[in-house]
C-alpha cells in the first residue's frame, strides 16, 4: 500500500511539472517534446543501471515480447492521459481516471458475459453520477476530452493485469526500461512533426520530472508484484488528493466544489465495486 501511495505521489508531481512546462511554452503540442526529452533521460538512466549495476544484457531484454505487450498498453494509457492532462485540470483528470473499477464492470458484463448483481449495478450508477458531477455540464461544454481519462483507465487496468503475469523479483527495471523506451520512441516520432519549443530552463524541470517518473514506474511495478491488485487498488485513489494539492501548488488550479463532491462519489463507488469483487471471490 505504501508502494502504491509513493507511485501515485511521484506520478502526480511528474504530471504537474509536465503540464507546467507545456503551459510556459505557450504551445500545447510541446507535450510531445517534453515527453520525448523526459523519455530520453529516463531511458538512459535506467539503461545505465541495468548495464552497470545489474549487469543485464539489453539485447535480451528488448527481445522479450511480453515486455513490449505491457509497454504498448502503457503507451496507450499515456497518450489518452497526457492529452487530457494538457487540456483539462489535473485533479479532474485523476478523478475521471479512477472510474476504472466500475467501468471495467460494465465491459465485463457486455463483452465477457459476466453476471453482475444489483448492488454492483447500483455502484456503477452511483459512480456515473459522480462523473456527471465532475464534468458539470452546466459549466463545461461536453466534448470527447472527457472520454480520454476513462479510456486511460481501461488501458491502465489491462496494463496492471499484464504486469501481474510477467513481473518477478528481478525484472522490475527491465519492465520499466521497455516501457520508457516505447513511450520515448512514440513521442519522438510525434515530435518530428512539430516545432521544438523548449528552452534550457525547461530541461531542469524535465530532469526533475524524469526522476519522479522513474520512481513512479518502479514502485508501480513493485506494487503489482508484491501484493494482490485488490489490496492496493483502493490506495490508488490517493492520486486524487495529490492531484488537488500539486495542481494548486504548482499550477494554481483551484478545485471546484463539484469536482470535490464528484471525486468523493466516484471514490466511494469504486471502493464498493472492489469490495464486492473481493466478497464474491473474483479477486484475492
PDB file of C-alpha atoms in Angstrom:
ATOM      1  CA  UNK A   1       0.000   0.000   0.000  1.00  0.00           C
ATOM      2  CA  UNK A   2       2.904   2.331   0.835  1.00  0.00           C
ATOM      3  CA  UNK A   3       4.473   1.482  -2.548  1.00  0.00           C
ATOM      4  CA  UNK A   4       1.205   2.400  -4.279  1.00  0.00           C
ATOM      5  CA  UNK A   5       0.981   5.731  -2.453  1.00  0.00           C
ATOM      6  CA  UNK A   6       4.610   6.530  -3.349  1.00  0.00           C
ATOM      7  CA  UNK A   7       3.956   5.730  -7.005  1.00  0.00           C
ATOM      8  CA  UNK A   8       0.833   7.911  -7.106  1.00  0.00           C
ATOM      9  CA  UNK A   9       2.661  10.755  -5.337  1.00  0.00           C
ATOM     10  CA  UNK A  10       5.512  10.559  -7.852  1.00  0.00           C
ATOM     11  CA  UNK A  11       3.138  10.370 -10.819  1.00  0.00           C
ATOM     12  CA  UNK A  12       1.215  13.441  -9.645  1.00  0.00           C
ATOM     13  CA  UNK A  13       4.378  15.543  -9.169  1.00  0.00           C
ATOM     14  CA  UNK A  14       5.653  14.448 -12.578  1.00  0.00           C
ATOM     15  CA  UNK A  15       2.347  15.204 -14.302  1.00  0.00           C
ATOM     16  CA  UNK A  16       2.026  18.638 -12.721  1.00  0.00           C
ATOM     17  CA  UNK A  17       5.566  19.582 -13.764  1.00  0.00           C
ATOM     18  CA  UNK A  18       4.950  18.347 -17.321  1.00  0.00           C
ATOM     19  CA  UNK A  19       1.783  20.439 -17.600  1.00  0.00           C
ATOM     20  CA  UNK A  20       3.614  23.477 -16.170  1.00  0.00           C
ATOM     21  CA  UNK A  21       6.327  23.179 -18.830  1.00  0.00           C
ATOM     22  CA  UNK A  22       3.719  22.937 -21.590  1.00  0.00           C
ATOM     23  CA  UNK A  23       1.869  25.981 -20.242  1.00  0.00           C
ATOM     24  CA  UNK A  24       5.092  28.009 -20.092  1.00  0.00           C
ATOM     25  CA  UNK A  25       5.902  27.109 -23.698  1.00  0.00           C
ATOM     26  CA  UNK A  26       2.525  28.517 -24.862  1.00  0.00           C
ATOM     27  CA  UNK A  27       2.287  25.566 -27.247  1.00  0.00           C
ATOM     28  CA  UNK A  28       0.089  22.604 -26.313  1.00  0.00           C
ATOM     29  CA  UNK A  29       1.789  20.443 -28.927  1.00  0.00           C
ATOM     30  CA  UNK A  30       5.042  20.799 -26.987  1.00  0.00           C
ATOM     31  CA  UNK A  31       3.755  17.970 -24.747  1.00  0.00           C
ATOM     32  CA  UNK A  32       5.373  15.600 -27.273  1.00  0.00           C
ATOM     33  CA  UNK A  33       8.692  17.452 -26.957  1.00  0.00           C
ATOM     34  CA  UNK A  34       8.509  17.241 -23.169  1.00  0.00           C
ATOM     35  CA  UNK A  35       7.652  13.530 -23.148  1.00  0.00           C
ATOM     36  CA  UNK A  36      10.397  12.787 -25.682  1.00  0.00           C
ATOM     37  CA  UNK A  37      13.158  14.635 -23.812  1.00  0.00           C
ATOM     38  CA  UNK A  38      11.967  13.250 -20.472  1.00  0.00           C
ATOM     39  CA  UNK A  39      11.925   9.783 -22.001  1.00  0.00           C
ATOM     40  CA  UNK A  40      15.490  10.124 -23.270  1.00  0.00           C
ATOM     41  CA  UNK A  41      16.712  10.995 -19.786  1.00  0.00           C
ATOM     42  CA  UNK A  42      14.648   8.317 -18.033  1.00  0.00           C
ATOM     43  CA  UNK A  43      15.537   5.577 -20.516  1.00  0.00           C
ATOM     44  CA  UNK A  44      19.247   6.435 -20.387  1.00  0.00           C
ATOM     45  CA  UNK A  45      19.351   6.377 -16.575  1.00  0.00           C
ATOM     46  CA  UNK A  46      17.573   3.012 -16.446  1.00  0.00           C
ATOM     47  CA  UNK A  47      19.878   1.711 -19.184  1.00  0.00           C
ATOM     48  CA  UNK A  48      22.947   2.641 -17.124  1.00  0.00           C
ATOM     49  CA  UNK A  49      21.505   0.943 -14.054  1.00  0.00           C
ATOM     50  CA  UNK A  50      20.705  -2.259 -15.931  1.00  0.00           C
ATOM     51  CA  UNK A  51      24.086  -2.498 -17.631  1.00  0.00           C
ATOM     52  CA  UNK A  52      26.431  -1.188 -14.937  1.00  0.00           C
ATOM     53  CA  UNK A  53      24.724  -2.272 -11.704  1.00  0.00           C
ATOM     54  CA  UNK A  54      22.606  -5.294 -12.598  1.00  0.00           C
ATOM     55  CA  UNK A  55      24.935  -6.448 -15.423  1.00  0.00           C
ATOM     56  CA  UNK A  56      21.961  -7.236 -17.681  1.00  0.00           C
ATOM     57  CA  UNK A  57      22.162  -7.690 -21.454  1.00  0.00           C
ATOM     58  CA  UNK A  58      19.918  -5.091 -23.058  1.00  0.00           C
ATOM     59  CA  UNK A  59      19.589  -7.179 -26.219  1.00  0.00           C
ATOM     60  CA  UNK A  60      17.887  -9.971 -24.284  1.00  0.00           C
ATOM     61  CA  UNK A  61      15.537  -7.510 -22.576  1.00  0.00           C
ATOM     62  CA  UNK A  62      14.489  -5.947 -25.878  1.00  0.00           C
ATOM     63  CA  UNK A  63      13.726  -9.408 -27.299  1.00  0.00           C
ATOM     64  CA  UNK A  64      11.143 -10.115 -24.588  1.00  0.00           C
ATOM     65  CA  UNK A  65       7.768  -9.808 -26.356  1.00  0.00           C
ATOM     66  CA  UNK A  66       5.818  -9.761 -23.074  1.00  0.00           C
ATOM     67  CA  UNK A  67       7.566  -6.572 -22.011  1.00  0.00           C
ATOM     68  CA  UNK A  68       6.522  -4.921 -25.281  1.00  0.00           C
ATOM     69  CA  UNK A  69       2.901  -6.030 -24.918  1.00  0.00           C
ATOM     70  CA  UNK A  70       2.770  -4.499 -21.464  1.00  0.00           C
ATOM     71  CA  UNK A  71       4.586  -1.404 -22.735  1.00  0.00           C
ATOM     72  CA  UNK A  72       2.055  -0.939 -25.538  1.00  0.00           C
ATOM     73  CA  UNK A  73      -0.779  -0.605 -23.022  1.00  0.00           C
ATOM     74  CA  UNK A  74       1.375   1.907 -21.135  1.00  0.00           C
ATOM     75  CA  UNK A  75       1.778   3.913 -24.350  1.00  0.00           C
ATOM     76  CA  UNK A  76      -1.985   3.886 -24.967  1.00  0.00           C
ATOM     77  CA  UNK A  77      -2.597   4.920 -21.366  1.00  0.00           C
ATOM     78  CA  UNK A  78      -0.039   7.718 -21.646  1.00  0.00           C
ATOM     79  CA  UNK A  79      -1.482   9.013 -24.938  1.00  0.00           C
ATOM     80  CA  UNK A  80      -5.024   9.299 -23.568  1.00  0.00           C
ATOM     81  CA  UNK A  81      -3.939  10.561 -20.168  1.00  0.00           C
ATOM     82  CA  UNK A  82      -1.414  13.186 -21.301  1.00  0.00           C
ATOM     83  CA  UNK A  83      -3.759  14.619 -23.922  1.00  0.00           C
ATOM     84  CA  UNK A  84      -6.392  15.051 -21.225  1.00  0.00           C
ATOM     85  CA  UNK A  85      -3.794  16.403 -18.785  1.00  0.00           C
ATOM     86  CA  UNK A  86      -2.888  19.290 -21.076  1.00  0.00           C
ATOM     87  CA  UNK A  87      -6.483  20.215 -21.871  1.00  0.00           C
ATOM     88  CA  UNK A  88      -8.232  19.589 -18.524  1.00  0.00           C
ATOM     89  CA  UNK A  89      -7.457  20.416 -14.859  1.00  0.00           C
ATOM     90  CA  UNK A  90      -5.125  17.858 -13.248  1.00  0.00           C
ATOM     91  CA  UNK A  91      -7.446  16.912 -10.379  1.00  0.00           C
ATOM     92  CA  UNK A  92     -10.370  16.321 -12.749  1.00  0.00           C
ATOM     93  CA  UNK A  93      -8.255  14.081 -14.989  1.00  0.00           C
ATOM     94  CA  UNK A  94      -7.206  11.977 -11.979  1.00  0.00           C
ATOM     95  CA  UNK A  95     -10.791  11.785 -10.751  1.00  0.00           C
ATOM     96  CA  UNK A  96     -12.107  10.542 -14.092  1.00  0.00           C
ATOM     97  CA  UNK A  97      -9.156   8.132 -14.323  1.00  0.00           C
ATOM     98  CA  UNK A  98     -10.395   6.496 -11.132  1.00  0.00           C
ATOM     99  CA  UNK A  99     -13.566   5.313 -12.872  1.00  0.00           C
ATOM    100  CA  UNK A 100     -11.794   2.110 -13.899  1.00  0.00           C
ATOM    101  CA  UNK A 101     -13.362  -0.233 -11.252  1.00  0.00           C
ATOM    102  CA  UNK A 102     -16.962   0.343 -12.301  1.00  0.00           C
ATOM    103  CA  UNK A 103     -16.127   0.967 -15.967  1.00  0.00           C
ATOM    104  CA  UNK A 104     -14.440  -2.432 -16.155  1.00  0.00           C
ATOM    105  CA  UNK A 105     -17.589  -3.922 -14.566  1.00  0.00           C
ATOM    106  CA  UNK A 106     -19.647  -2.607 -17.475  1.00  0.00           C
ATOM    107  CA  UNK A 107     -17.254  -4.091 -20.024  1.00  0.00           C
ATOM    108  CA  UNK A 108     -17.162  -7.400 -18.177  1.00  0.00           C
ATOM    109  CA  UNK A 109     -20.958  -7.625 -18.389  1.00  0.00           C
ATOM    110  CA  UNK A 110     -21.290  -6.778 -22.082  1.00  0.00           C
ATOM    111  CA  UNK A 111     -18.157  -8.363 -23.538  1.00  0.00           C
ATOM    112  CA  UNK A 112     -17.166 -11.120 -21.105  1.00  0.00           C
ATOM    113  CA  UNK A 113     -20.764 -12.085 -20.275  1.00  0.00           C
ATOM    114  CA  UNK A 114     -20.088 -11.953 -16.529  1.00  0.00           C
ATOM    115  CA  UNK A 115     -23.046 -11.854 -14.158  1.00  0.00           C
ATOM    116  CA  UNK A 116     -23.353  -8.529 -12.381  1.00  0.00           C
ATOM    117  CA  UNK A 117     -25.637  -8.221  -9.371  1.00  0.00           C
ATOM    118  CA  UNK A 118     -27.974  -5.384  -8.459  1.00  0.00           C
ATOM    119  CA  UNK A 119     -25.596  -3.950  -5.817  1.00  0.00           C
ATOM    120  CA  UNK A 120     -22.749  -3.629  -8.303  1.00  0.00           C
ATOM    121  CA  UNK A 121     -25.030  -2.039 -10.901  1.00  0.00           C
ATOM    122  CA  UNK A 122     -26.098   0.460  -8.238  1.00  0.00           C
ATOM    123  CA  UNK A 123     -22.420   1.189  -7.556  1.00  0.00           C
ATOM    124  CA  UNK A 124     -21.834   1.706 -11.297  1.00  0.00           C
ATOM    125  CA  UNK A 125     -24.784   4.089 -11.490  1.00  0.00           C
ATOM    126  CA  UNK A 126     -23.556   5.902  -8.373  1.00  0.00           C
ATOM    127  CA  UNK A 127     -20.117   6.262  -9.927  1.00  0.00           C
ATOM    128  CA  UNK A 128     -21.611   7.542 -13.180  1.00  0.00           C
ATOM    129  CA  UNK A 129     -23.435  10.222 -11.193  1.00  0.00           C
ATOM    130  CA  UNK A 130     -20.033  11.166  -9.747  1.00  0.00           C
ATOM    131  CA  UNK A 131     -18.648  11.542 -13.277  1.00  0.00           C
ATOM    132  CA  UNK A 132     -21.537  13.819 -14.226  1.00  0.00           C
ATOM    133  CA  UNK A 133     -20.919  15.917 -11.117  1.00  0.00           C
ATOM    134  CA  UNK A 134     -17.224  16.291 -12.002  1.00  0.00           C
ATOM    135  CA  UNK A 135     -17.954  17.160 -15.633  1.00  0.00           C
ATOM    136  CA  UNK A 136     -20.714  19.559 -14.517  1.00  0.00           C
ATOM    137  CA  UNK A 137     -22.467  20.085 -17.879  1.00  0.00           C
ATOM    138  CA  UNK A 138     -23.919  23.372 -16.680  1.00  0.00           C
ATOM    139  CA  UNK A 139     -20.398  24.854 -16.776  1.00  0.00           C
ATOM    140  CA  UNK A 140     -18.476  22.864 -19.360  1.00  0.00           C
ATOM    141  CA  UNK A 141     -19.347  22.226 -22.978  1.00  0.00           C
ATOM    142  CA  UNK A 142     -19.270  18.452 -23.243  1.00  0.00           C
ATOM    143  CA  UNK A 143     -16.766  17.050 -25.747  1.00  0.00           C
ATOM    144  CA  UNK A 144     -14.664  13.975 -26.381  1.00  0.00           C
ATOM    145  CA  UNK A 145     -11.948  15.094 -23.963  1.00  0.00           C
ATOM    146  CA  UNK A 146     -13.887  13.704 -21.016  1.00  0.00           C
ATOM    147  CA  UNK A 147     -13.627  10.222 -22.526  1.00  0.00           C
ATOM    148  CA  UNK A 148      -9.824  10.292 -22.617  1.00  0.00           C
ATOM    149  CA  UNK A 149      -9.212   9.722 -18.873  1.00  0.00           C
ATOM    150  CA  UNK A 150     -11.794   6.908 -18.922  1.00  0.00           C
ATOM    151  CA  UNK A 151     -10.055   5.243 -21.871  1.00  0.00           C
ATOM    152  CA  UNK A 152      -6.797   5.664 -19.982  1.00  0.00           C
ATOM    153  CA  UNK A 153      -8.413   3.909 -17.000  1.00  0.00           C
ATOM    154  CA  UNK A 154      -9.281   0.909 -19.172  1.00  0.00           C
ATOM    155  CA  UNK A 155      -5.762   0.643 -20.598  1.00  0.00           C
ATOM    156  CA  UNK A 156      -4.362   1.141 -17.092  1.00  0.00           C
ATOM    157  CA  UNK A 157      -6.317  -1.844 -15.795  1.00  0.00           C
ATOM    158  CA  UNK A 158      -5.142  -4.048 -18.672  1.00  0.00           C
ATOM    159  CA  UNK A 159      -1.584  -2.888 -18.053  1.00  0.00           C
ATOM    160  CA  UNK A 160      -1.726  -3.890 -14.377  1.00  0.00           C
ATOM    161  CA  UNK A 161      -3.141  -7.317 -15.195  1.00  0.00           C
ATOM    162  CA  UNK A 162      -0.395  -7.815 -17.785  1.00  0.00           C
ATOM    163  CA  UNK A 163       2.233  -6.713 -15.268  1.00  0.00           C
ATOM    164  CA  UNK A 164       0.949  -9.264 -12.755  1.00  0.00           C
ATOM    165  CA  UNK A 165       1.606 -12.051 -15.254  1.00  0.00           C
ATOM    166  CA  UNK A 166       5.193 -11.109 -16.079  1.00  0.00           C
ATOM    167  CA  UNK A 167       6.695  -9.421 -13.005  1.00  0.00           C
ATOM    168  CA  UNK A 168       9.301 -11.150 -10.828  1.00  0.00           C
ATOM    169  CA  UNK A 169      11.649 -10.083  -8.054  1.00  0.00           C
ATOM    170  CA  UNK A 170      14.441  -9.342 -10.521  1.00  0.00           C
ATOM    171  CA  UNK A 171      12.853  -7.804 -13.629  1.00  0.00           C
ATOM    172  CA  UNK A 172      11.224  -4.600 -12.380  1.00  0.00           C
ATOM    173  CA  UNK A 173      13.795  -2.365 -14.067  1.00  0.00           C
ATOM    174  CA  UNK A 174      13.625  -4.443 -17.246  1.00  0.00           C
ATOM    175  CA  UNK A 175       9.876  -3.821 -17.465  1.00  0.00           C
ATOM    176  CA  UNK A 176      10.115  -0.078 -16.884  1.00  0.00           C
ATOM    177  CA  UNK A 177      13.053   0.177 -19.320  1.00  0.00           C
ATOM    178  CA  UNK A 178      10.933  -1.172 -22.185  1.00  0.00           C
ATOM    179  CA  UNK A 179       8.004   0.983 -21.077  1.00  0.00           C
ATOM    180  CA  UNK A 180      10.146   4.126 -21.061  1.00  0.00           C
ATOM    181  CA  UNK A 181      11.768   3.160 -24.368  1.00  0.00           C
ATOM    182  CA  UNK A 182       8.442   2.676 -26.164  1.00  0.00           C
ATOM    183  CA  UNK A 183       6.958   5.934 -24.879  1.00  0.00           C
ATOM    184  CA  UNK A 184      10.150   7.745 -25.929  1.00  0.00           C
ATOM    185  CA  UNK A 185      10.003   6.258 -29.436  1.00  0.00           C
ATOM    186  CA  UNK A 186       6.334   7.102 -29.965  1.00  0.00           C
ATOM    187  CA  UNK A 187       6.686  10.647 -28.639  1.00  0.00           C
ATOM    188  CA  UNK A 188       9.890  11.065 -30.672  1.00  0.00           C
ATOM    189  CA  UNK A 189       8.068  10.235 -33.890  1.00  0.00           C
ATOM    190  CA  UNK A 190       5.351  12.718 -32.978  1.00  0.00           C
ATOM    191  CA  UNK A 191       7.939  15.398 -32.206  1.00  0.00           C
ATOM    192  CA  UNK A 192       9.213  15.222 -35.785  1.00  0.00           C
ATOM    193  CA  UNK A 193       6.038  16.918 -36.990  1.00  0.00           C
ATOM    194  CA  UNK A 194       6.008  19.882 -34.591  1.00  0.00           C
ATOM    195  CA  UNK A 195       8.375  22.736 -33.802  1.00  0.00           C
ATOM    196  CA  UNK A 196      10.701  22.123 -30.845  1.00  0.00           C
ATOM    197  CA  UNK A 197       9.764  24.884 -28.408  1.00  0.00           C
ATOM    198  CA  UNK A 198      11.556  24.103 -25.148  1.00  0.00           C
ATOM    199  CA  UNK A 199      14.140  26.372 -23.541  1.00  0.00           C
ATOM    200  CA  UNK A 200      17.189  25.395 -21.492  1.00  0.00           C
ATOM    201  CA  UNK A 201      15.363  26.255 -18.259  1.00  0.00           C
ATOM    202  CA  UNK A 202      12.764  23.661 -19.122  1.00  0.00           C
ATOM    203  CA  UNK A 203      15.443  20.962 -19.110  1.00  0.00           C
ATOM    204  CA  UNK A 204      15.901  21.367 -15.346  1.00  0.00           C
ATOM    205  CA  UNK A 205      12.202  20.802 -14.762  1.00  0.00           C
ATOM    206  CA  UNK A 206      12.187  17.885 -17.200  1.00  0.00           C
ATOM    207  CA  UNK A 207      15.074  16.286 -15.267  1.00  0.00           C
ATOM    208  CA  UNK A 208      13.063  16.544 -12.038  1.00  0.00           C
ATOM    209  CA  UNK A 209      10.055  15.141 -13.875  1.00  0.00           C
ATOM    210  CA  UNK A 210      12.193  12.280 -15.195  1.00  0.00           C
ATOM    211  CA  UNK A 211      13.343  11.363 -11.690  1.00  0.00           C
ATOM    212  CA  UNK A 212       9.759  11.362 -10.378  1.00  0.00           C
ATOM    213  CA  UNK A 213       8.625   9.266 -13.341  1.00  0.00           C
ATOM    214  CA  UNK A 214      11.356   6.669 -12.748  1.00  0.00           C
ATOM    215  CA  UNK A 215      10.345   6.368  -9.087  1.00  0.00           C
ATOM    216  CA  UNK A 216       6.670   6.131 -10.080  1.00  0.00           C
ATOM    217  CA  UNK A 217       7.365   3.423 -12.678  1.00  0.00           C
ATOM    218  CA  UNK A 218       9.457   1.389 -10.252  1.00  0.00           C
ATOM    219  CA  UNK A 219       7.006   1.452  -7.356  1.00  0.00           C
ATOM    220  CA  UNK A 220       4.003   0.800  -9.590  1.00  0.00           C
ATOM    221  CA  UNK A 221       5.662  -2.416 -10.812  1.00  0.00           C
ATOM    222  CA  UNK A 222       6.747  -3.419  -7.299  1.00  0.00           C
ATOM    223  CA  UNK A 223       3.213  -2.785  -6.047  1.00  0.00           C
ATOM    224  CA  UNK A 224       1.735  -5.217  -8.551  1.00  0.00           C
ATOM    225  CA  UNK A 225       4.370  -7.847  -7.827  1.00  0.00           C
ATOM    226  CA  UNK A 226       4.297  -7.815  -4.029  1.00  0.00           C
ATOM    227  CA  UNK A 227       0.553  -7.546  -3.431  1.00  0.00           C
ATOM    228  CA  UNK A 228      -2.800  -8.564  -4.939  1.00  0.00           C
ATOM    229  CA  UNK A 229      -4.346  -5.863  -7.129  1.00  0.00           C
ATOM    230  CA  UNK A 230      -7.403  -5.793  -4.889  1.00  0.00           C
ATOM    231  CA  UNK A 231      -5.311  -4.924  -1.832  1.00  0.00           C
ATOM    232  CA  UNK A 232      -3.626  -1.887  -3.334  1.00  0.00           C
ATOM    233  CA  UNK A 233      -6.421  -0.725  -5.667  1.00  0.00           C
ATOM    234  CA  UNK A 234      -8.024   1.470  -3.024  1.00  0.00           C
ATOM    235  CA  UNK A 235      -4.703   3.221  -2.343  1.00  0.00           C
ATOM    236  CA  UNK A 236      -4.676   4.328  -5.997  1.00  0.00           C
ATOM    237  CA  UNK A 237      -7.369   6.873  -5.072  1.00  0.00           C
ATOM    238  CA  UNK A 238      -4.694   8.832  -3.198  1.00  0.00           C
ATOM    239  CA  UNK A 239      -3.729  10.302  -6.582  1.00  0.00           C
ATOM    240  CA  UNK A 240      -6.887  12.444  -6.491  1.00  0.00           C
ATOM    241  CA  UNK A 241      -5.687  14.078  -3.254  1.00  0.00           C
ATOM    242  CA  UNK A 242      -2.184  14.549  -4.656  1.00  0.00           C
ATOM    243  CA  UNK A 243      -3.659  15.936  -7.874  1.00  0.00           C
ATOM    244  CA  UNK A 244      -5.621  18.552  -5.931  1.00  0.00           C
ATOM    245  CA  UNK A 245      -2.574  19.502  -3.834  1.00  0.00           C
ATOM    246  CA  UNK A 246       0.024  19.748  -6.618  1.00  0.00           C
ATOM    247  CA  UNK A 247      -2.473  21.108  -9.130  1.00  0.00           C
ATOM    248  CA  UNK A 248      -2.896  24.012  -6.727  1.00  0.00           C
ATOM    249  CA  UNK A 249       0.741  24.403  -5.591  1.00  0.00           C
ATOM    250  CA  UNK A 250       2.395  24.010  -8.999  1.00  0.00           C
ATOM    251  CA  UNK A 251      -0.305  25.082 -11.461  1.00  0.00           C
ATOM    252  CA  UNK A 252      -2.554  27.298  -9.356  1.00  0.00           C
ATOM    253  CA  UNK A 253      -5.618  25.178 -10.203  1.00  0.00           C
ATOM    254  CA  UNK A 254      -8.302  25.544  -7.556  1.00  0.00           C
ATOM    255  CA  UNK A 255     -10.642  22.533  -7.341  1.00  0.00           C
ATOM    256  CA  UNK A 256     -14.300  23.362  -7.808  1.00  0.00           C
ATOM    257  CA  UNK A 257     -16.983  22.281  -5.372  1.00  0.00           C
ATOM    258  CA  UNK A 258     -18.470  19.951  -7.989  1.00  0.00           C
ATOM    259  CA  UNK A 259     -15.071  18.353  -8.560  1.00  0.00           C
ATOM    260  CA  UNK A 260     -14.609  17.610  -4.852  1.00  0.00           C
ATOM    261  CA  UNK A 261     -18.108  16.163  -4.487  1.00  0.00           C
ATOM    262  CA  UNK A 262     -17.721  14.126  -7.664  1.00  0.00           C
ATOM    263  CA  UNK A 263     -14.346  12.796  -6.522  1.00  0.00           C
ATOM    264  CA  UNK A 264     -15.916  11.594  -3.268  1.00  0.00           C
ATOM    265  CA  UNK A 265     -18.802   9.900  -5.103  1.00  0.00           C
ATOM    266  CA  UNK A 266     -16.506   8.155  -7.612  1.00  0.00           C
ATOM    267  CA  UNK A 267     -14.132   7.037  -4.857  1.00  0.00           C
ATOM    268  CA  UNK A 268     -16.933   5.522  -2.770  1.00  0.00           C
ATOM    269  CA  UNK A 269     -18.359   3.801  -5.847  1.00  0.00           C
ATOM    270  CA  UNK A 270     -15.001   2.357  -6.860  1.00  0.00           C
ATOM    271  CA  UNK A 271     -14.211   1.133  -3.357  1.00  0.00           C
ATOM    272  CA  UNK A 272     -17.587  -0.607  -3.178  1.00  0.00           C
ATOM    273  CA  UNK A 273     -17.014  -2.372  -6.524  1.00  0.00           C
ATOM    274  CA  UNK A 274     -13.590  -3.565  -5.325  1.00  0.00           C
ATOM    275  CA  UNK A 275     -15.142  -4.844  -2.080  1.00  0.00           C
ATOM    276  CA  UNK A 276     -17.879  -6.710  -3.985  1.00  0.00           C
ATOM    277  CA  UNK A 277     -15.318  -8.325  -6.275  1.00  0.00           C
ATOM    278  CA  UNK A 278     -13.397  -9.465  -3.211  1.00  0.00           C
ATOM    279  CA  UNK A 279     -16.526 -10.740  -1.403  1.00  0.00           C
ATOM    280  CA  UNK A 280     -17.525 -12.758  -4.469  1.00  0.00           C
ATOM    281  CA  UNK A 281     -14.059 -14.315  -4.689  1.00  0.00           C
ATOM    282  CA  UNK A 282     -13.318 -12.875  -8.140  1.00  0.00           C
ATOM    283  CA  UNK A 283     -10.169 -11.199  -6.837  1.00  0.00           C
ATOM    284  CA  UNK A 284      -7.851 -12.100  -3.981  1.00  0.00           C
TER     285      UNK A 284
END
